[in-house]
């Protein structure tokens, strides 16, 4: 089987979030997909199960080393890129993925006939339960005053639920360390199984937020660039007017603490009924190969 390795949300090779994409993988069982994903051992691996479009989209399954996911951000962008490059093989404005969460459209933008930027529109955010900051501070091994009490700690989902935690400073983000016993105790009673922490201080002045995402439940202690979680964050920021507005158009840095510098672009707009959420970034081809 042919497979491809790409770096998603990367400004250059060997940064961003690694993704392996298998094409024409419909003959594989779920068990085989899970074992292959564990063998590769990236945050996620995707399987395009049919190289022909169906109902306007391509059937794709997403796995972490621990389990299958209904939706994930960087696999969506990276897989759309491979579909355009290796299956469609011509410039198109949009590639749609048929995921377990439903159809997710990805728009492609070009420079000199090469894909320069990809954007996905995520599902409108659903806001779930809120959390006590003392309990979350203990999970993150942080003093309670590192948490920004002007905004809630809340479960948000645009396809995959995430616990959003606002912190005050970059120093607080950098020193956060998950207490695994308390983490697994917390998520035993929550729909969300991953935690996103963020702050308005950044490594680079041109960026607006710094983010880290912890997801041991999925077999990934820390993710270098998380499109799904940042989509939830985009909805959260617009809903609570974090930047004193009900819309955002920002740059988010992630992955610096684990040596995989990443850049995610977030847009969100609060409307009468919902919040429109878009997450964008670059995808860079790194390798091509075969599983034998």
Coordinates of C-alpha atoms in Angstrom, one line a residue:
X1 CA 0.0 0.0 0.0
X2 CA 1.2 3.5 -0.8
X3 CA 1.4 6.0 2.0
X4 CA 2.6 9.5 2.4
X5 CA 4.1 11.5 5.3
X6 CA 3.3 15.2 5.6
X7 CA 3.9 17.9 8.2
X8 CA 0.8 19.9 8.9
X9 CA 0.6 23.4 10.3
X10 CA 4.4 23.6 9.5
X11 CA 6.2 26.6 8.2
X12 CA 9.1 24.3 7.1
X13 CA 9.8 20.6 7.0
X14 CA 10.3 18.7 10.2
X15 CA 8.0 21.0 12.2
X16 CA 4.3 21.0 12.7
X17 CA 2.4 17.8 13.3
X18 CA 3.4 14.6 11.5
X19 CA 0.7 12.7 9.6
X20 CA 0.8 9.4 7.7
X21 CA -1.8 9.0 5.0
X22 CA -2.7 5.7 3.3
X23 CA -4.5 5.7 0.0
X24 CA -6.8 3.1 -1.5
X25 CA -7.0 1.4 2.0
X26 CA -10.5 0.0 1.8
X27 CA -9.3 -3.6 2.0
X28 CA -7.9 -3.1 5.5
X29 CA -9.9 -4.1 8.6
X30 CA -10.3 -1.7 11.5
X31 CA -7.9 -3.9 13.5
X32 CA -5.3 -3.6 10.8
X33 CA -5.6 0.1 10.6
X34 CA -5.2 0.4 14.4
X35 CA -2.1 -1.8 14.3
X36 CA -0.5 0.2 11.4
X37 CA -1.2 3.4 13.3
X38 CA 0.5 2.1 16.4
X39 CA 3.5 1.0 14.2
X40 CA 3.9 4.5 12.8
X41 CA 3.1 6.0 16.2
X42 CA 2.4 9.6 15.1
X43 CA -0.4 11.5 16.8
X44 CA -2.7 10.3 14.0
X45 CA -2.7 8.3 10.8
X46 CA -5.4 8.4 8.2
X47 CA -6.8 5.9 5.7
X48 CA -8.5 6.9 2.5
X49 CA -10.7 3.9 2.0
X50 CA -11.9 4.7 -1.5
X51 CA -10.0 6.7 -4.1
X52 CA -13.3 7.5 -5.8
X53 CA -15.5 10.3 -4.4
X54 CA -18.8 9.4 -2.9
X55 CA -21.6 12.0 -2.4
X56 CA -19.1 14.7 -3.2
X57 CA -16.4 13.6 -0.7
X58 CA -13.8 11.0 0.0
X59 CA -14.2 8.4 2.7
X60 CA -11.5 8.8 5.4
X61 CA -10.9 7.1 8.7
X62 CA -8.7 8.7 11.4
X63 CA -6.8 6.7 14.1
X64 CA -4.6 7.7 17.0
X65 CA -2.2 5.0 18.4
X66 CA -5.0 4.2 21.0
X67 CA -8.3 4.4 19.0
X68 CA -10.3 5.7 16.1
X69 CA -11.5 9.3 16.1
X70 CA -14.7 10.8 14.6
X71 CA -12.8 14.0 13.6
X72 CA -9.4 15.6 14.0
X73 CA -8.0 18.7 12.6
X74 CA -4.5 18.2 11.3
X75 CA -5.4 14.8 9.7
X76 CA -8.2 16.6 7.9
X77 CA -6.0 19.2 6.3
X78 CA -3.1 16.7 5.6
X79 CA -5.4 14.1 4.0
X80 CA -7.2 16.8 1.8
X81 CA -3.7 17.8 0.6
X82 CA -2.8 14.2 -0.3
X83 CA -6.2 13.7 -2.1
X84 CA -5.5 16.8 -4.2
X85 CA -1.9 15.9 -4.9
X86 CA -2.1 12.2 -5.5
X87 CA -5.7 11.3 -6.4
X88 CA -7.2 14.4 -8.1
X89 CA -3.8 15.5 -9.4
X90 CA -5.1 18.9 -10.6
X91 CA -5.9 22.2 -8.9
X92 CA -9.3 22.2 -7.2
X93 CA -10.8 24.8 -4.9
X94 CA -12.3 22.3 -2.5
X95 CA -11.8 18.8 -1.2
X96 CA -14.5 17.3 1.0
X97 CA -13.7 14.5 3.5
X98 CA -16.5 12.0 4.6
X99 CA -15.6 11.5 8.3
X100 CA -17.5 9.8 11.1
X101 CA -18.6 13.3 12.3
X102 CA -20.0 14.1 8.8
X103 CA -18.7 15.9 5.8
X104 CA -15.9 18.4 6.4
X105 CA -15.0 20.7 3.5
X106 CA -11.4 21.9 3.0
X107 CA -10.6 24.9 0.7
X108 CA -7.3 25.0 -1.0
X109 CA -5.4 28.2 -1.9
X110 CA -2.6 28.2 -4.5
X111 CA 0.6 30.2 -5.2
X112 CA 2.4 29.5 -8.5
X113 CA 0.2 26.4 -9.0
X114 CA 1.3 24.9 -5.7
X115 CA -1.0 24.5 -2.7
X116 CA 0.0 27.3 -0.3
X117 CA -2.7 27.2 2.4
X118 CA -5.6 25.0 3.4
X119 CA -8.7 25.9 5.4
X120 CA -11.3 23.6 6.9
X121 CA -14.7 24.7 8.2
X122 CA -15.5 22.8 11.4
X123 CA -18.9 22.1 12.9
X124 CA -20.5 24.9 14.9
X125 CA -19.2 24.7 18.5
X126 CA -21.2 23.1 21.2
X127 CA -20.5 24.4 24.7
X128 CA -20.7 21.9 27.5
X129 CA -19.9 21.7 31.2
X130 CA -17.8 24.2 33.1
X131 CA -15.1 23.2 35.6
X132 CA -13.8 24.4 38.9
X133 CA -10.5 26.1 38.5
X134 CA -9.0 24.6 41.7
X135 CA -9.5 21.0 40.3
X136 CA -8.0 21.9 36.9
X137 CA -5.1 23.7 38.6
X138 CA -4.3 20.5 40.4
X139 CA -4.5 18.4 37.2
X140 CA -2.0 20.8 35.5
X141 CA 0.2 21.1 38.6
X142 CA -0.3 24.9 38.5
X143 CA -1.0 27.5 41.2
X144 CA -4.6 28.5 41.0
X145 CA -3.7 32.2 40.3
X146 CA -2.1 31.1 37.0
X147 CA -5.6 30.6 35.6
X148 CA -7.4 33.6 34.1
X149 CA -10.6 33.8 36.1
X150 CA -12.1 36.3 33.6
X151 CA -13.1 33.4 31.4
X152 CA -14.5 30.0 32.1
X153 CA -12.8 26.6 32.0
X154 CA -15.2 24.8 29.7
X155 CA -15.8 21.8 27.5
X156 CA -16.3 22.8 23.9
X157 CA -16.7 20.6 20.8
X158 CA -16.6 21.3 17.0
X159 CA -16.5 17.6 16.4
X160 CA -14.1 16.4 19.1
X161 CA -14.7 17.7 22.6
X162 CA -11.9 19.6 24.4
X163 CA -11.5 21.2 27.8
X164 CA -10.4 24.8 27.3
X165 CA -8.3 26.4 30.0
X166 CA -7.3 30.1 29.9
X167 CA -4.0 30.9 31.6
X168 CA -2.5 34.3 32.2
X169 CA 1.1 34.0 31.1
X170 CA 3.5 32.1 28.9
X171 CA 5.5 31.1 32.0
X172 CA 2.3 29.3 33.3
X173 CA 1.8 27.5 30.0
X174 CA 5.4 26.4 29.9
X175 CA 5.5 25.0 33.4
X176 CA 2.2 23.1 33.2
X177 CA 2.7 19.4 33.7
X178 CA -0.2 16.9 33.7
X179 CA -0.8 14.9 36.9
X180 CA -1.9 11.7 35.2
X181 CA -3.8 10.2 38.1
X182 CA -5.9 13.4 38.5
X183 CA -6.2 13.7 34.7
X184 CA -7.7 10.3 34.3
X185 CA -9.9 10.8 37.3
X186 CA -11.2 14.0 35.8
X187 CA -12.0 12.7 32.3
X188 CA -13.7 9.6 33.7
X189 CA -16.7 11.9 34.2
X190 CA -16.4 14.1 31.0
X191 CA -17.1 13.8 27.3
X192 CA -13.9 15.6 26.5
X193 CA -10.7 13.6 27.0
X194 CA -8.1 16.2 26.1
X195 CA -7.1 19.6 27.6
X196 CA -6.1 22.7 25.8
X197 CA -4.3 25.5 27.7
X198 CA -3.6 28.9 26.2
X199 CA -2.4 32.4 27.0
X200 CA -2.0 35.8 25.2
X201 CA 1.8 35.8 25.6
X202 CA 3.7 34.3 22.8
X203 CA 7.2 33.3 21.7
X204 CA 6.8 35.4 18.5
X205 CA 5.4 38.9 18.5
X206 CA 3.4 38.4 15.3
X207 CA 1.4 35.6 16.9
X208 CA -1.7 36.2 19.1
X209 CA -1.8 33.1 21.4
X210 CA 0.3 30.3 22.6
X211 CA -1.3 26.9 23.0
X212 CA -0.5 23.4 24.4
X213 CA -2.7 20.3 24.1
X214 CA -2.5 17.3 26.4
X215 CA -4.3 14.0 25.3
X216 CA -2.8 11.0 27.1
X217 CA -6.2 9.3 26.8
X218 CA -5.6 9.0 23.0
X219 CA -2.1 7.7 23.4
X220 CA -0.6 11.2 22.8
X221 CA 0.9 12.9 25.9
X222 CA 1.2 16.2 24.1
X223 CA 0.2 17.1 20.6
X224 CA 2.3 19.5 18.5
X225 CA -0.5 21.1 16.5
X226 CA -4.1 20.3 17.1
X227 CA -6.6 21.6 14.5
X228 CA -9.7 20.1 16.2
X229 CA -8.8 21.6 19.6
X230 CA -8.0 25.0 18.1
X231 CA -11.3 25.0 16.3
X232 CA -12.9 24.6 19.7
X233 CA -10.7 27.4 21.0
X234 CA -11.8 29.6 18.1
X235 CA -15.4 29.2 18.9
X236 CA -14.7 29.8 22.6
X237 CA -12.8 33.0 21.9
X238 CA -15.6 34.4 19.7
X239 CA -18.3 33.3 22.1
X240 CA -16.7 35.0 25.1
X241 CA -15.3 38.0 23.2
X242 CA -11.8 37.2 24.4
X243 CA -10.4 39.9 22.1
X244 CA -13.3 42.3 22.9
X245 CA -15.1 41.2 19.7
X246 CA -17.5 38.4 18.6
X247 CA -15.2 37.5 15.7
X248 CA -11.5 36.5 15.5
X249 CA -8.8 36.3 12.8
X250 CA -5.6 35.2 14.6
X251 CA -2.3 33.3 14.6
X252 CA -1.8 30.6 17.1
X253 CA 1.6 29.0 18.0
X254 CA 1.8 25.5 19.4
X255 CA 4.3 22.7 19.8
X256 CA 7.3 24.8 21.0
X257 CA 7.7 22.9 24.2
X258 CA 8.2 19.6 22.4
X259 CA 10.4 20.9 19.6
X260 CA 7.7 20.9 16.8
X261 CA 7.1 24.6 16.2
X262 CA 3.6 25.0 14.6
X263 CA 1.4 27.8 13.3
X264 CA -2.4 27.6 13.1
X265 CA -4.6 30.2 11.6
X266 CA -8.0 30.7 13.3
X267 CA -11.1 32.5 12.1
X268 CA -14.5 32.6 13.8
X269 CA -17.6 34.7 13.5
X270 CA -20.6 34.8 15.8
X271 CA -23.8 34.8 13.9
X272 CA -27.5 34.9 15.1
X273 CA -27.7 31.1 15.2
X274 CA -24.2 29.7 15.5
X275 CA -20.5 30.4 15.4
X276 CA -18.7 29.8 12.1
X277 CA -15.3 28.3 12.7
X278 CA -12.4 28.0 10.3
X279 CA -8.9 26.6 10.9
X280 CA -6.1 26.9 8.4
X281 CA -2.4 26.2 7.8
X282 CA 0.3 24.8 5.6
X283 CA 0.9 21.2 4.6
X284 CA 4.4 20.1 3.5
X285 CA 5.2 16.8 1.8
X286 CA 8.0 14.9 3.6
X287 CA 8.1 11.4 2.3
X288 CA 6.4 8.7 0.1
X289 CA 6.6 5.0 0.6
X290 CA 5.0 1.6 0.6
X291 CA 3.9 -0.8 3.3
X292 CA 4.7 -4.4 2.3

